Amino acid sequence: MAVFARPRQALAIAGVLGLALSVTACGTGNDKKSDKAGSAECAAYDKYKGHDGKKVTIYSSIRDIEADRLDQSWKAFEDCTGINIDHEGSAEFEAQLGVRVDGGNAPDLAFIPQPGLLKRFVDAGKLKPVGADTKAMAEQNYSADWLKYSTVNGQLYGAPLSSNVKSFVWYSPKTFKEKGWTVPTTWDELIALSDKIAASGTKPWCAGIESGDATGWPATDWIEDLMLRTQTPEVYDQWTTHGIAFNDPKVAEALDKAGQILKNEKYVNGGFGGVKSIATTAFGEAGLPITTGKCALHRQASFYANQWPKGTTVAEDGDVFAFYFPAVDPAKGKPVLGGGEFVAAFADRPEIQAVQTYLASGEYANSRAKIGDWVSANNKLDLANVPNPVDKLSVQILQDQKTVFRFDGSDLMPAAVGAGTFWKGMVDWINGKDTATVLQGIESSWPK
Amino acid sequence: MEFDFAAEQPKLLMLMYGLIAFVAVVGGLLVLLDAVPAWFARRREAQLLAASASGAPVPRRPKPREGMFAFFFLLPAVLLLLVGLVVPAVRTVLLSFMDGSSVDWVGFRNYTWMFSEDSIVRVLTNTLVWVLLVPLVATAFGLLYAVMVDRARFESVAKSLIFMPMAISFVGAAIIWKFVYAYRGDGEEQIGLLNQIVVSLGGEPRQWLLDPPLNTLLLIVIMVWIQAGFAMVVLSAAIKAIPADIVEAARLDGVSPWQMFWQITLPSIRPALVVVVVTLSIATLKVFDIVRTATNGNYDTSVIANEMYNQAFRYGQNGQGSALAVFLFVLVVPLVIYQIRNLRKQREG
């Protein structure tokens, strides 16, 4: 088949195209100049200097607006040090990170939100322990509790970055004022309030655990919060490390306590239907009926602040706000469930360590917090730099000495449980399966 | 949502690179394949001309060494097959005998796990239901439709209507149908077509995708919706290929439409039917996108491919994921062999 009448002509076309390809490829190099490098405002970055023109790639699950804010937050650092930070966010982060690492295409740094996943990469020998500078910076700025989650076999594999507080109940201060309801401070008050609201004809709670291929996780947060409230923090630690069986009566107790609300037809599910509607209600939409008065309470983390429709004021006297999910016995302290991500490195070039150290610093925490919608357990974070009231409350809780903080349990467990059977088990549980069967199923799936 | 072209520039640039690279590589290959034989042909022509002009005997063409020749053309394909198919297949089989982090050998533990763990047995049964139902129902629908619209008015329009879902990706189709099955509480405004119909008939809205085994059947509907068009097109072509004289002869013998279908049409298109059923069976065994998009395997709807992905990539259980992959492979192999033999028989016959 003669495709071209004159082969030589075609050859020339192909050649030109190939040439054009290589020329354009050269033309897109990043020509960022660090012309501000000598100025006074760059003095703060002096200790990170000496890597001009180097590139550091970061992979995370952070996308869209939040990713833009990230880019903005380290702009000054990039300009002053000449290090080019290349961030890529993916909705498939957890699955793809493994694929990329196994494929020899690991990013320099990854923001890993699951200590369980971090440990997996450490065990596989893929992660590098942090350098001395980062270690000093992390120990200075974060409590030992927080560093524990990214420490494997005595080695620190990354400082925490952002955090969130999960022990929140969202409500409408406006509605509460109108109806004369008060914010409960104990579990019994919470149940009494729920009964009162239910008696008035409104379903008090709304809930939803549908979240695409992560369906079920919001319910695991409920269980973790109640493990912390019905048991001691020590038992919680045993639970997340399989020191006690997953179907231990203590876990069953926590599950049944959560069921007191989640599986109560009188309490749920405002605006959506019966108990089973929790399974198919998208987590992002679940709390929205609060704004229309179809329910009054929604237990969800601080980051739910981003889900409210445009024009909703989030404030102590506004349309919506959050209160601390009460402890069963406040005398035993103030347990808080939370999460966060850790900056782990797959390579240990000096410029990577510089970025890692900078991200653990107080300067970074403050510069990122100023941009908005961000919380960190970094103790150098100045409350005045946190604009959003719920974030402010979160930082206060995290910095409070009385707070007994525990990390999200499902993120600590091996992924097969923490991102697998625990999630699926919660879906089945909401769907009507009994507590014992669900817990037995999760227990038998714990990797041997 | 707004779409900002400037913001998507890096992606567009990558797309352009891809296009240029495609043109360069494919164009280059075409030119090569075109120019090389043409050059040989011209040289041969020149030799022949020279020979005839001088009156000398025509030089004999050197015998091409066929083995070398075949090897030259097979090499790229063989290399790609090795790298892309054989090596990964062997590796997967090896991994299936190792533990979750692919360090220690565990023998057949992953396979015993597969057949003893309740949730996985459920996955296997679901896959079986899929493989039994999708090819049969989709082929039956396609056949019925093909027979009904054959030589009807507006045949092409009617056919394109049912063929159109083929153009939608499985993920897209699953999202569309997720909306059809969407649920809102009783008394709320329904956004799902199915529930709206139920409500307007006076019923109560249901969470369609929640209760097994109904949810698996509803997911199967999605696949049938996509694949019926494929079955219809192939079968319609086969029906049109039935020799007119056979149909004519049957008519003269006075058959009823019913007899015509069972005794003339069906036997004549048997080979096409087999091809359709086998192709659909293979496609169904691999089904992943629909389940992942619609329910992610929750509420007891998971199938092998979905579970394999979850185990290997999300839970870090490489061994168990590989075992599922191997099992899937074992299931597909006989179908593929049958298909190849069938095609070969047709070509000979």
Tab-separated table of C-alpha atoms in Angstrom, chain A residues 1-4 7 10-11 17 21 24-25 28 92 95 99 120 210 212-213 215 271-273 276-277 279-280 285 294 415-416 419-420 423-424 427 431 444 447, chain B residues 13 16-17 20-21 23-24 27-28 30-31 34-35 42 109 117 178 183-186 188 207 210-211 292 296-299 307 309-310 313-318:
chain	number	residue	atom	x	y	z
A	1	MET	CA	0.000	0.000	0.000
A	2	ALA	CA	1.542	3.252	-1.077
A	3	VAL	CA	0.441	5.715	1.520
A	4	PHE	CA	2.549	8.522	0.231
A	7	PRO	CA	8.197	8.535	0.158
A	10	ALA	CA	6.719	11.871	3.771
A	11	LEU	CA	10.030	11.111	5.395
A	17	LEU	CA	7.424	16.625	13.250
A	21	LEU	CA	8.495	17.616	19.239
A	24	THR	CA	8.843	22.170	22.180
A	25	ALA	CA	9.911	19.694	24.829
A	28	THR	CA	8.860	24.207	28.523
A	92	GLU	CA	-6.308	7.490	43.969
A	95	ALA	CA	-3.547	2.804	45.663
A	99	VAL	CA	2.024	1.253	42.220
A	120	ARG	CA	4.100	-0.723	55.104
A	210	GLU	CA	-21.242	6.805	51.337
A	212	GLY	CA	-17.203	6.309	46.699
A	213	ASP	CA	-14.655	3.564	47.093
A	215	THR	CA	-17.660	4.070	51.708
A	271	GLY	CA	-34.032	14.350	55.631
A	272	PHE	CA	-32.920	11.051	54.127
A	273	GLY	CA	-35.062	8.204	55.414
A	276	LYS	CA	-30.419	2.120	56.135
A	277	SER	CA	-30.356	5.419	54.255
A	279	ALA	CA	-25.372	3.603	53.948
A	280	THR	CA	-26.244	5.332	50.674
A	285	GLU	CA	-24.264	15.836	51.706
A	294	LYS	CA	-34.563	18.644	58.928
A	415	ALA	CA	-4.991	-1.405	55.229
A	416	ALA	CA	-6.726	-4.766	54.765
A	419	ALA	CA	-9.383	0.573	54.645
A	420	GLY	CA	-11.078	-2.732	53.926
A	423	TRP	CA	-15.226	0.026	56.308
A	424	LYS	CA	-17.215	-2.792	54.725
A	427	VAL	CA	-21.700	-0.707	55.918
A	431	ASN	CA	-27.450	-2.327	56.826
A	444	SER	CA	-10.895	-12.935	60.957
A	447	PRO	CA	-3.502	-10.079	58.359
B	13	LEU	CA	0.464	20.355	25.975
B	16	MET	CA	-0.206	17.667	21.827
B	17	TYR	CA	3.041	15.827	22.513
B	20	ILE	CA	2.819	14.543	17.559
B	21	ALA	CA	4.596	11.479	18.851
B	23	VAL	CA	2.020	10.922	14.057
B	24	ALA	CA	5.806	10.708	14.061
B	27	GLY	CA	3.933	7.942	10.128
B	28	GLY	CA	7.518	6.809	10.333
B	30	LEU	CA	4.150	3.593	7.461
B	31	VAL	CA	6.821	5.343	5.467
B	34	ASP	CA	6.049	1.697	2.201
B	35	ALA	CA	9.477	2.885	1.115
B	42	ARG	CA	12.157	-0.459	-8.278
B	109	ARG	CA	-2.905	-20.393	51.577
B	117	GLU	CA	-13.672	-16.809	53.315
B	178	LYS	CA	-26.554	5.318	39.515
B	183	TYR	CA	-32.727	7.370	46.371
B	184	ARG	CA	-34.110	10.233	48.423
B	185	GLY	CA	-36.135	9.843	51.579
B	186	ASP	CA	-39.884	9.380	51.491
B	188	GLU	CA	-38.381	14.312	49.539
B	207	GLN	CA	-32.668	2.072	48.095
B	210	LEU	CA	-28.717	-1.860	48.975
B	211	ASP	CA	-30.291	-5.305	49.115
B	292	ARG	CA	-16.538	-0.156	41.265
B	296	ASN	CA	-17.559	-0.341	44.908
B	297	GLY	CA	-18.502	-3.888	45.785
B	298	ASN	CA	-20.401	-2.839	48.882
B	299	TYR	CA	-23.691	-4.420	49.884
B	307	GLU	CA	-11.933	-7.638	44.732
B	309	TYR	CA	-7.934	-4.581	42.674
B	310	ASN	CA	-8.899	-3.894	46.266
B	313	PHE	CA	-3.635	-2.205	45.415
B	314	ARG	CA	-5.661	-0.858	48.309
B	315	TYR	CA	-5.187	-3.372	51.102
B	316	GLY	CA	-1.597	-4.309	50.295
B	317	GLN	CA	-2.491	-8.003	50.082
B	318	ASN	CA	-0.547	-8.795	46.915
